[in-house]
Amino acid sequence: MEPSELLSRARSRSLDPADPLETLAAAITLSAELSRDTDALLDLAVREAREAGASWTVIGERFGFSKQAARKRFTPPFAGRHLANRRKKRDAACSFCRQTPGPRIQMVHGEAGRICGACVSLASDIVADLIKRR
Ligand SMILES: [Zn+2]
């Protein structure tokens, strides 16, 4: 669609078509809608290509970017249970040593992260040393 046609469309949605700023506001809204539509179009076309057996390498080539970039851009965030589980596990890990929770791992949860028993103990030793040196 031609930009002038799009502008007419924005003007027809404007609260006050005589006011260029109102038309601009309508154009911004329309532009966001169109951008969502074109994203959805590409998602759909990529899904179709994947279902037809196209590799991420070939899909990436069509876009002019790498296989990794293509996969990252078009794979939904929680595509597989495996990926979701890995993320969940990572999100539950100790913020200091990345130890993941387990039956024998004690974890203290805070507002901004978690700390495992081993790190609590290590941190406690470090603080005790610092106090001793004063
Ligand atoms: Zn830890």
mmCIF file of N, CA and C and ligand atoms in Angstrom:
data_model
loop_
_atom_site.group_PDB
_atom_site.id
_atom_site.type_symbol
_atom_site.label_atom_id
_atom_site.label_comp_id
_atom_site.label_asym_id
_atom_site.label_seq_id
_atom_site.Cartn_x
_atom_site.Cartn_y
_atom_site.Cartn_z
ATOM 1 N N MET A 1 0.839 -1.203 0.000
ATOM 2 C CA MET A 1 0.000 0.000 0.000
ATOM 3 C C MET A 1 0.874 1.253 0.000
ATOM 4 N N GLU A 2 0.473 2.261 -0.758
ATOM 5 C CA GLU A 2 1.247 3.511 -0.861
ATOM 6 C C GLU A 2 1.167 4.304 0.450
ATOM 7 N N PRO A 3 2.262 4.999 0.806
ATOM 8 C CA PRO A 3 2.237 5.813 2.026
ATOM 9 C C PRO A 3 1.103 6.830 2.038
ATOM 10 N N SER A 4 0.793 7.421 0.866
ATOM 11 C CA SER A 4 -0.281 8.422 0.830
ATOM 12 C C SER A 4 -1.635 7.782 1.134
ATOM 13 N N GLU A 5 -1.801 6.526 0.682
ATOM 14 C CA GLU A 5 -3.049 5.804 0.995
ATOM 15 C C GLU A 5 -3.140 5.533 2.490
ATOM 16 N N LEU A 6 -1.977 5.176 3.073
ATOM 17 C CA LEU A 6 -1.952 4.904 4.508
ATOM 18 C C LEU A 6 -2.259 6.164 5.303
ATOM 19 N N LEU A 7 -1.719 7.298 4.810
ATOM 20 C CA LEU A 7 -1.985 8.563 5.498
ATOM 21 C C LEU A 7 -3.476 8.902 5.449
ATOM 22 N N SER A 8 -4.090 8.650 4.309
ATOM 23 C CA SER A 8 -5.539 8.890 4.201
ATOM 24 C C SER A 8 -6.301 8.017 5.191
ATOM 25 N N ARG A 9 -5.837 6.785 5.314
ATOM 26 C CA ARG A 9 -6.479 5.869 6.253
ATOM 27 C C ARG A 9 -6.334 6.381 7.689
ATOM 28 N N ALA A 10 -5.121 6.877 8.013
ATOM 29 C CA ALA A 10 -4.896 7.428 9.351
ATOM 30 C C ALA A 10 -5.789 8.643 9.577
ATOM 31 N N ARG A 11 -5.872 9.510 8.544
ATOM 32 C CA ARG A 11 -6.687 10.727 8.668
ATOM 33 C C ARG A 11 -8.155 10.379 8.910
ATOM 34 N N SER A 12 -8.618 9.310 8.254
ATOM 35 C CA SER A 12 -10.032 8.928 8.413
ATOM 36 C C SER A 12 -10.315 8.417 9.832
ATOM 37 N N ARG A 13 -9.253 7.990 10.547
ATOM 38 C CA ARG A 13 -9.428 7.523 11.923
ATOM 39 C C ARG A 13 -9.124 8.619 12.939
ATOM 40 N N SER A 14 -8.609 9.751 12.451
ATOM 41 C CA SER A 14 -8.188 10.823 13.346
ATOM 42 C C SER A 14 -9.376 11.413 14.107
ATOM 43 N N LEU A 15 -9.134 11.797 15.361
ATOM 44 C CA LEU A 15 -10.194 12.413 16.161
ATOM 45 C C LEU A 15 -10.599 13.748 15.565
ATOM 46 N N ASP A 16 -9.597 14.444 14.941
ATOM 47 C CA ASP A 16 -9.860 15.721 14.276
ATOM 48 C C ASP A 16 -9.018 15.772 13.000
ATOM 49 N N PRO A 17 -9.585 15.348 11.868
ATOM 50 C CA PRO A 17 -8.815 15.254 10.613
ATOM 51 C C PRO A 17 -8.193 16.576 10.170
ATOM 52 N N ALA A 18 -8.683 17.709 10.706
ATOM 53 C CA ALA A 18 -8.110 19.003 10.346
ATOM 54 C C ALA A 18 -6.842 19.292 11.144
ATOM 55 N N ASP A 19 -6.639 18.560 12.222
ATOM 56 C CA ASP A 19 -5.473 18.779 13.080
ATOM 57 C C ASP A 19 -4.375 17.762 12.735
ATOM 58 N N PRO A 20 -3.238 18.242 12.174
ATOM 59 C CA PRO A 20 -2.166 17.320 11.762
ATOM 60 C C PRO A 20 -1.633 16.467 12.911
ATOM 61 N N LEU A 21 -1.663 17.016 14.142
ATOM 62 C CA LEU A 21 -1.171 16.234 15.274
ATOM 63 C C LEU A 21 -2.105 15.075 15.619
ATOM 64 N N GLU A 22 -3.403 15.290 15.441
ATOM 65 C CA GLU A 22 -4.361 14.193 15.654
ATOM 66 C C GLU A 22 -4.184 13.124 14.580
ATOM 67 N N THR A 23 -3.894 13.570 13.353
ATOM 68 C CA THR A 23 -3.636 12.625 12.270
ATOM 69 C C THR A 23 -2.344 11.849 12.550
ATOM 70 N N LEU A 24 -1.332 12.559 13.078
ATOM 71 C CA LEU A 24 -0.084 11.891 13.440
ATOM 72 C C LEU A 24 -0.345 10.817 14.495
ATOM 73 N N ALA A 25 -1.158 11.164 15.509
ATOM 74 C CA ALA A 25 -1.473 10.187 16.558
ATOM 75 C C ALA A 25 -2.143 8.958 15.955
ATOM 76 N N ALA A 26 -3.081 9.186 15.029
ATOM 77 C CA ALA A 26 -3.766 8.070 14.369
ATOM 78 C C ALA A 26 -2.787 7.273 13.511
ATOM 79 N N ALA A 27 -1.825 7.979 12.884
ATOM 80 C CA ALA A 27 -0.821 7.310 12.042
ATOM 81 C C ALA A 27 0.086 6.421 12.892
ATOM 82 N N ILE A 28 0.433 6.889 14.098
ATOM 83 C CA ILE A 28 1.282 6.096 14.996
ATOM 84 C C ILE A 28 0.567 4.808 15.393
ATOM 85 N N THR A 29 -0.723 4.934 15.733
ATOM 86 C CA THR A 29 -1.511 3.748 16.090
ATOM 87 C C THR A 29 -1.608 2.789 14.911
ATOM 88 N N LEU A 30 -1.897 3.337 13.741
ATOM 89 C CA LEU A 30 -2.028 2.514 12.537
ATOM 90 C C LEU A 30 -0.704 1.811 12.227
ATOM 91 N N SER A 31 0.397 2.555 12.356
ATOM 92 C CA SER A 31 1.718 1.994 12.086
ATOM 93 C C SER A 31 2.017 0.817 13.013
ATOM 94 N N ALA A 32 1.668 0.950 14.297
ATOM 95 C CA ALA A 32 1.887 -0.146 15.252
ATOM 96 C C ALA A 32 1.052 -1.363 14.857
ATOM 97 N N GLU A 33 -0.186 -1.116 14.422
ATOM 98 C CA GLU A 33 -1.053 -2.224 13.997
ATOM 99 C C GLU A 33 -0.479 -2.939 12.778
ATOM 100 N N LEU A 34 -0.024 -2.133 11.807
ATOM 101 C CA LEU A 34 0.530 -2.725 10.583
ATOM 102 C C LEU A 34 1.790 -3.527 10.887
ATOM 103 N N SER A 35 2.609 -3.002 11.816
ATOM 104 C CA SER A 35 3.832 -3.694 12.159
ATOM 105 C C SER A 35 3.533 -5.032 12.844
ATOM 106 N N ARG A 36 2.475 -5.047 13.692
ATOM 107 C CA ARG A 36 2.057 -6.325 14.296
ATOM 108 C C ARG A 36 1.582 -7.292 13.211
ATOM 109 N N ASP A 37 0.852 -6.743 12.226
ATOM 110 C CA ASP A 37 0.347 -7.585 11.132
ATOM 111 C C ASP A 37 1.486 -8.171 10.306
ATOM 112 N N THR A 38 2.506 -7.345 9.994
ATOM 113 C CA THR A 38 3.609 -7.863 9.175
ATOM 114 C C THR A 38 4.434 -8.876 9.967
ATOM 115 N N ASP A 39 4.582 -8.664 11.282
ATOM 116 C CA ASP A 39 5.267 -9.660 12.117
ATOM 117 C C ASP A 39 4.508 -10.984 12.082
ATOM 118 N N ALA A 40 3.184 -10.887 12.222
ATOM 119 C CA ALA A 40 2.356 -12.097 12.215
ATOM 120 C C ALA A 40 2.434 -12.797 10.861
ATOM 121 N N LEU A 41 2.495 -11.995 9.797
ATOM 122 C CA LEU A 41 2.629 -12.555 8.444
ATOM 123 C C LEU A 41 3.911 -13.379 8.338
ATOM 124 N N LEU A 42 5.022 -12.811 8.806
ATOM 125 C CA LEU A 42 6.304 -13.516 8.732
ATOM 126 C C LEU A 42 6.305 -14.756 9.621
ATOM 127 N N ASP A 43 5.732 -14.637 10.819
ATOM 128 C CA ASP A 43 5.643 -15.804 11.703
ATOM 129 C C ASP A 43 4.922 -16.955 11.004
ATOM 130 N N LEU A 44 3.826 -16.605 10.360
ATOM 131 C CA LEU A 44 3.001 -17.614 9.684
ATOM 132 C C LEU A 44 3.767 -18.257 8.524
ATOM 133 N N ALA A 45 4.434 -17.417 7.717
ATOM 134 C CA ALA A 45 5.180 -17.926 6.566
ATOM 135 C C ALA A 45 6.347 -18.801 7.022
ATOM 136 N N VAL A 46 7.017 -18.403 8.112
ATOM 137 C CA VAL A 46 8.135 -19.193 8.641
ATOM 138 C C VAL A 46 7.606 -20.532 9.154
ATOM 139 N N ARG A 47 6.493 -20.497 9.901
ATOM 140 C CA ARG A 47 5.936 -21.749 10.433
ATOM 141 C C ARG A 47 5.596 -22.712 9.294
ATOM 142 N N GLU A 48 5.009 -22.147 8.224
ATOM 143 C CA GLU A 48 4.650 -22.963 7.071
ATOM 144 C C GLU A 48 5.888 -23.598 6.443
ATOM 145 N N ALA A 49 6.958 -22.774 6.307
ATOM 146 C CA ALA A 49 8.201 -23.275 5.720
ATOM 147 C C ALA A 49 8.811 -24.373 6.600
ATOM 148 N N ARG A 50 8.763 -24.159 7.932
ATOM 149 C CA ARG A 50 9.315 -25.156 8.850
ATOM 150 C C ARG A 50 8.524 -26.467 8.749
ATOM 151 N N GLU A 51 7.189 -26.348 8.686
ATOM 152 C CA GLU A 51 6.353 -27.539 8.593
ATOM 153 C C GLU A 51 6.596 -28.287 7.290
ATOM 154 N N ALA A 52 7.021 -27.539 6.265
ATOM 155 C CA ALA A 52 7.319 -28.163 4.975
ATOM 156 C C ALA A 52 8.734 -28.735 4.959
ATOM 157 N N GLY A 53 9.450 -28.600 6.075
ATOM 158 C CA GLY A 53 10.766 -29.221 6.185
ATOM 159 C C GLY A 53 11.951 -28.304 5.944
ATOM 160 N N ALA A 54 11.721 -26.999 5.756
ATOM 161 C CA ALA A 54 12.833 -26.064 5.526
ATOM 162 C C ALA A 54 13.677 -25.927 6.798
ATOM 163 N N SER A 55 14.995 -25.911 6.628
ATOM 164 C CA SER A 55 15.895 -25.779 7.778
ATOM 165 C C SER A 55 16.000 -24.310 8.179
ATOM 166 N N TRP A 56 16.472 -24.077 9.428
ATOM 167 C CA TRP A 56 16.677 -22.705 9.886
ATOM 168 C C TRP A 56 17.742 -22.019 9.045
ATOM 169 N N THR A 57 18.717 -22.786 8.552
ATOM 170 C CA THR A 57 19.777 -22.210 7.708
ATOM 171 C C THR A 57 19.171 -21.596 6.452
ATOM 172 N N VAL A 58 18.325 -22.381 5.781
ATOM 173 C CA VAL A 58 17.698 -21.923 4.532
ATOM 174 C C VAL A 58 16.768 -20.729 4.798
ATOM 175 N N ILE A 59 16.022 -20.800 5.894
ATOM 176 C CA ILE A 59 15.114 -19.702 6.250
ATOM 177 C C ILE A 59 15.925 -18.439 6.552
ATOM 178 N N GLY A 60 17.002 -18.601 7.320
ATOM 179 C CA GLY A 60 17.875 -17.466 7.632
ATOM 180 C C GLY A 60 18.438 -16.818 6.378
ATOM 181 N N GLU A 61 18.826 -17.658 5.405
ATOM 182 C CA GLU A 61 19.382 -17.133 4.143
ATOM 183 C C GLU A 61 18.381 -16.231 3.437
ATOM 184 N N ARG A 62 17.112 -16.616 3.471
ATOM 185 C CA ARG A 62 16.078 -15.811 2.812
ATOM 186 C C ARG A 62 15.953 -14.425 3.447
ATOM 187 N N PHE A 63 16.171 -14.372 4.766
ATOM 188 C CA PHE A 63 16.087 -13.099 5.473
ATOM 189 C C PHE A 63 17.385 -12.322 5.396
ATOM 190 N N GLY A 64 18.471 -13.035 5.047
ATOM 191 C CA GLY A 64 19.773 -12.386 5.045
ATOM 192 C C GLY A 64 20.402 -12.378 6.418
ATOM 193 N N PHE A 65 19.955 -13.278 7.316
ATOM 194 C CA PHE A 65 20.666 -13.421 8.566
ATOM 195 C C PHE A 65 20.930 -14.882 8.895
ATOM 196 N N SER A 66 21.665 -15.089 9.993
ATOM 197 C CA SER A 66 22.150 -16.431 10.301
ATOM 198 C C SER A 66 21.035 -17.362 10.752
ATOM 199 N N LYS A 67 21.357 -18.641 10.703
ATOM 200 C CA LYS A 67 20.461 -19.690 11.178
ATOM 201 C C LYS A 67 20.066 -19.432 12.642
ATOM 202 N N GLN A 68 21.064 -19.075 13.471
ATOM 203 C CA GLN A 68 20.800 -18.833 14.897
ATOM 204 C C GLN A 68 19.830 -17.665 15.070
ATOM 205 N N ALA A 69 20.082 -16.584 14.300
ATOM 206 C CA ALA A 69 19.222 -15.403 14.399
ATOM 207 C C ALA A 69 17.803 -15.743 13.951
ATOM 208 N N ALA A 70 17.690 -16.537 12.889
ATOM 209 C CA ALA A 70 16.364 -16.917 12.378
ATOM 210 C C ALA A 70 15.614 -17.739 13.418
ATOM 211 N N ARG A 71 16.307 -18.705 14.008
ATOM 212 C CA ARG A 71 15.665 -19.554 15.006
ATOM 213 C C ARG A 71 15.236 -18.736 16.216
ATOM 214 N N LYS A 72 16.154 -17.847 16.650
ATOM 215 C CA LYS A 72 15.878 -17.035 17.832
ATOM 216 C C LYS A 72 14.675 -16.119 17.601
ATOM 217 N N ARG A 73 14.630 -15.535 16.391
ATOM 218 C CA ARG A 73 13.561 -14.586 16.082
ATOM 219 C C ARG A 73 12.211 -15.281 15.979
ATOM 220 N N PHE A 74 12.179 -16.510 15.451
ATOM 221 C CA PHE A 74 10.890 -17.124 15.119
ATOM 222 C C PHE A 74 10.477 -18.293 15.994
ATOM 223 N N THR A 75 11.303 -18.665 16.958
ATOM 224 C CA THR A 75 10.894 -19.722 17.863
ATOM 225 C C THR A 75 10.176 -19.075 19.039
ATOM 226 N N PRO A 76 8.920 -19.488 19.303
ATOM 227 C CA PRO A 76 8.220 -18.908 20.446
ATOM 228 C C PRO A 76 9.013 -19.162 21.729
ATOM 229 N N PRO A 77 8.938 -18.238 22.705
ATOM 230 C CA PRO A 77 9.767 -18.347 23.912
ATOM 231 C C PRO A 77 9.624 -19.672 24.657
ATOM 232 N N PHE A 78 8.424 -20.254 24.680
ATOM 233 C CA PHE A 78 8.271 -21.528 25.381
ATOM 234 C C PHE A 78 7.899 -22.623 24.394
ATOM 235 N N ALA A 79 8.739 -22.715 23.340
ATOM 236 C CA ALA A 79 8.444 -23.633 22.241
ATOM 237 C C ALA A 79 8.282 -25.075 22.713
ATOM 238 N N GLY A 80 9.256 -25.580 23.425
ATOM 239 C CA GLY A 80 9.189 -26.976 23.832
ATOM 240 C C GLY A 80 9.198 -27.097 25.329
ATOM 241 N N ARG A 81 8.707 -28.209 25.817
ATOM 242 C CA ARG A 81 8.712 -28.449 27.246
ATOM 243 C C ARG A 81 10.154 -28.479 27.750
ATOM 244 N N HIS A 82 11.033 -29.049 26.925
ATOM 245 C CA HIS A 82 12.442 -29.155 27.291
ATOM 246 C C HIS A 82 13.043 -27.772 27.561
ATOM 247 N N LEU A 83 12.798 -26.855 26.620
ATOM 248 C CA LEU A 83 13.317 -25.487 26.746
ATOM 249 C C LEU A 83 12.724 -24.795 27.972
ATOM 250 N N ALA A 84 11.415 -24.964 28.152
ATOM 251 C CA ALA A 84 10.715 -24.328 29.272
ATOM 252 C C ALA A 84 11.267 -24.857 30.589
ATOM 253 N N ASN A 85 11.499 -26.172 30.642
ATOM 254 C CA ASN A 85 12.026 -26.768 31.865
ATOM 255 C C ASN A 85 13.425 -26.268 32.168
ATOM 256 N N ARG A 86 14.225 -26.141 31.111
ATOM 257 C CA ARG A 86 15.600 -25.684 31.301
ATOM 258 C C ARG A 86 15.595 -24.268 31.856
ATOM 259 N N ARG A 87 14.708 -23.432 31.315
ATOM 260 C CA ARG A 87 14.605 -22.049 31.782
ATOM 261 C C ARG A 87 14.139 -22.002 33.231
ATOM 262 N N LYS A 88 13.151 -22.847 33.542
ATOM 263 C CA LYS A 88 12.598 -22.911 34.892
ATOM 264 C C LYS A 88 13.695 -23.305 35.875
ATOM 265 N N LYS A 89 14.479 -24.306 35.486
ATOM 266 C CA LYS A 89 15.566 -24.800 36.327
ATOM 267 C C LYS A 89 16.602 -23.695 36.536
ATOM 268 N N ARG A 90 16.924 -22.995 35.440
ATOM 269 C CA ARG A 90 17.918 -21.925 35.511
ATOM 270 C C ARG A 90 17.416 -20.797 36.411
ATOM 271 N N ASP A 91 16.113 -20.488 36.293
ATOM 272 C CA ASP A 91 15.535 -19.409 37.102
ATOM 273 C C ASP A 91 15.512 -19.770 38.582
ATOM 274 N N ALA A 92 15.549 -21.056 38.907
ATOM 275 C CA ALA A 92 15.500 -21.491 40.297
ATOM 276 C C ALA A 92 16.898 -21.696 40.871
ATOM 277 N N ALA A 93 17.950 -21.500 40.038
ATOM 278 C CA ALA A 93 19.327 -21.762 40.463
ATOM 279 C C ALA A 93 19.846 -20.699 41.425
ATOM 280 N N CYS A 94 20.881 -21.071 42.187
ATOM 281 C CA CYS A 94 21.556 -20.136 43.089
ATOM 282 C C CYS A 94 22.099 -18.965 42.258
ATOM 283 N N SER A 95 21.847 -17.744 42.710
ATOM 284 C CA SER A 95 22.282 -16.559 41.968
ATOM 285 C C SER A 95 23.803 -16.388 42.009
ATOM 286 N N PHE A 96 24.469 -17.117 42.909
ATOM 287 C CA PHE A 96 25.927 -16.943 43.056
ATOM 288 C C PHE A 96 26.711 -18.012 42.316
ATOM 289 N N CYS A 97 26.331 -19.304 42.498
ATOM 290 C CA CYS A 97 27.129 -20.376 41.884
ATOM 291 C C CYS A 97 26.367 -21.151 40.808
ATOM 292 N N ARG A 98 25.110 -20.797 40.561
ATOM 293 C CA ARG A 98 24.260 -21.436 39.551
ATOM 294 C C ARG A 98 23.863 -22.865 39.889
ATOM 295 N N GLN A 99 24.130 -23.304 41.099
ATOM 296 C CA GLN A 99 23.678 -24.629 41.540
ATOM 297 C C GLN A 99 22.157 -24.672 41.447
ATOM 298 N N THR A 100 21.634 -25.735 40.841
ATOM 299 C CA THR A 100 20.179 -25.849 40.735
ATOM 300 C C THR A 100 19.634 -26.579 41.964
ATOM 301 N N PRO A 101 18.377 -26.305 42.335
ATOM 302 C CA PRO A 101 17.821 -26.921 43.536
ATOM 303 C C PRO A 101 17.730 -28.433 43.409
ATOM 304 N N GLY A 102 17.875 -29.117 44.504
ATOM 305 C CA GLY A 102 17.757 -30.576 44.539
ATOM 306 C C GLY A 102 17.392 -30.978 45.950
ATOM 307 N N PRO A 103 17.148 -32.273 46.150
ATOM 308 C CA PRO A 103 16.695 -32.744 47.461
ATOM 309 C C PRO A 103 17.670 -32.407 48.592
ATOM 310 N N ARG A 104 18.986 -32.345 48.286
ATOM 311 C CA ARG A 104 19.948 -32.078 49.368
ATOM 312 C C ARG A 104 20.526 -30.669 49.283
ATOM 313 N N ILE A 105 19.944 -29.842 48.436
ATOM 314 C CA ILE A 105 20.419 -28.466 48.289
ATOM 315 C C ILE A 105 19.416 -27.535 48.969
ATOM 316 N N GLN A 106 19.865 -26.852 50.014
ATOM 317 C CA GLN A 106 19.006 -25.875 50.671
ATOM 318 C C GLN A 106 19.114 -24.561 49.908
ATOM 319 N N MET A 107 17.980 -23.927 49.704
ATOM 320 C CA MET A 107 17.976 -22.680 48.934
ATOM 321 C C MET A 107 17.208 -21.618 49.717
ATOM 322 N N VAL A 108 17.817 -20.445 49.877
ATOM 323 C CA VAL A 108 17.144 -19.319 50.528
ATOM 324 C C VAL A 108 16.722 -18.353 49.422
ATOM 325 N N HIS A 109 15.437 -18.050 49.366
ATOM 326 C CA HIS A 109 14.908 -17.183 48.313
ATOM 327 C C HIS A 109 14.784 -15.754 48.804
ATOM 328 N N GLY A 110 15.292 -14.834 47.990
ATOM 329 C CA GLY A 110 15.155 -13.416 48.293
ATOM 330 C C GLY A 110 14.357 -12.734 47.202
ATOM 331 N N GLU A 111 14.164 -11.443 47.346
ATOM 332 C CA GLU A 111 13.345 -10.718 46.372
ATOM 333 C C GLU A 111 14.021 -10.673 45.003
ATOM 334 N N ALA A 112 15.373 -10.572 44.972
ATOM 335 C CA ALA A 112 16.083 -10.405 43.699
ATOM 336 C C ALA A 112 16.856 -11.650 43.281
ATOM 337 N N GLY A 113 16.793 -12.727 44.065
ATOM 338 C CA GLY A 113 17.534 -13.929 43.690
ATOM 339 C C GLY A 113 17.479 -14.989 44.766
ATOM 340 N N ARG A 114 18.349 -16.000 44.608
ATOM 341 C CA ARG A 114 18.392 -17.117 45.539
ATOM 342 C C ARG A 114 19.839 -17.382 45.908
ATOM 343 N N ILE A 115 20.047 -18.024 47.070
ATOM 344 C CA ILE A 115 21.387 -18.409 47.482
ATOM 345 C C ILE A 115 21.316 -19.812 48.081
ATOM 346 N N CYS A 116 22.278 -20.666 47.687
ATOM 347 C CA CYS A 116 22.275 -22.044 48.176
ATOM 348 C C CYS A 116 23.036 -22.116 49.504
ATOM 349 N N GLY A 117 22.855 -23.215 50.222
ATOM 350 C CA GLY A 117 23.484 -23.402 51.519
ATOM 351 C C GLY A 117 24.997 -23.247 51.461
ATOM 352 N N ALA A 118 25.633 -23.804 50.438
ATOM 353 C CA ALA A 118 27.088 -23.737 50.318
ATOM 354 C C ALA A 118 27.551 -22.285 50.184
ATOM 355 N N CYS A 119 26.817 -21.485 49.423
ATOM 356 C CA CYS A 119 27.186 -20.077 49.247
ATOM 357 C C CYS A 119 26.928 -19.278 50.521
ATOM 358 N N VAL A 120 25.859 -19.627 51.264
ATOM 359 C CA VAL A 120 25.590 -18.972 52.548
ATOM 360 C C VAL A 120 26.775 -19.215 53.473
ATOM 361 N N SER A 121 27.224 -20.466 53.520
ATOM 362 C CA SER A 121 28.323 -20.856 54.384
ATOM 363 C C SER A 121 29.608 -20.126 53.983
ATOM 364 N N LEU A 122 29.892 -20.105 52.679
ATOM 365 C CA LEU A 122 31.086 -19.421 52.172
ATOM 366 C C LEU A 122 31.024 -17.928 52.491
ATOM 367 N N ALA A 123 29.850 -17.322 52.236
ATOM 368 C CA ALA A 123 29.686 -15.891 52.498
ATOM 369 C C ALA A 123 29.857 -15.601 53.983
ATOM 370 N N SER A 124 29.350 -16.505 54.812
ATOM 371 C CA SER A 124 29.472 -16.339 56.257
ATOM 372 C C SER A 124 30.941 -16.373 56.681
ATOM 373 N N ASP A 125 31.722 -17.309 56.107
ATOM 374 C CA ASP A 125 33.166 -17.387 56.394
ATOM 375 C C ASP A 125 33.877 -16.097 55.967
ATOM 376 N N ILE A 126 33.530 -15.598 54.787
ATOM 377 C CA ILE A 126 34.165 -14.380 54.263
ATOM 378 C C ILE A 126 33.885 -13.202 55.189
ATOM 379 N N VAL A 127 32.623 -13.072 55.593
ATOM 380 C CA VAL A 127 32.237 -11.972 56.482
ATOM 381 C C VAL A 127 32.951 -12.113 57.832
ATOM 382 N N ALA A 128 33.028 -13.341 58.356
ATOM 383 C CA ALA A 128 33.707 -13.584 59.636
ATOM 384 C C ALA A 128 35.178 -13.168 59.536
ATOM 385 N N ASP A 129 35.837 -13.521 58.419
ATOM 386 C CA ASP A 129 37.234 -13.131 58.183
ATOM 387 C C ASP A 129 37.388 -11.616 58.158
ATOM 388 N N LEU A 130 36.491 -10.979 57.462
ATOM 389 C CA LEU A 130 36.554 -9.508 57.352
ATOM 390 C C LEU A 130 36.418 -8.863 58.723
ATOM 391 N N ILE A 131 35.521 -9.406 59.538
ATOM 392 C CA ILE A 131 35.292 -8.861 60.884
ATOM 393 C C ILE A 131 36.552 -9.049 61.740
ATOM 394 N N LYS A 132 37.168 -10.251 61.615
ATOM 395 C CA LYS A 132 38.374 -10.568 62.391
ATOM 396 C C LYS A 132 39.515 -9.592 62.066
ATOM 397 N N ARG A 133 39.605 -9.203 60.776
ATOM 398 C CA ARG A 133 40.730 -8.363 60.332
ATOM 399 C C ARG A 133 40.628 -6.911 60.777
ATOM 400 N N ARG A 134 39.462 -6.516 61.242
ATOM 401 C CA ARG A 134 39.276 -5.112 61.642
ATOM 402 C C ARG A 134 40.115 -4.756 62.862
HETATM 403 ZN ZN ZN B 1 25.367 -21.183 45.485
#
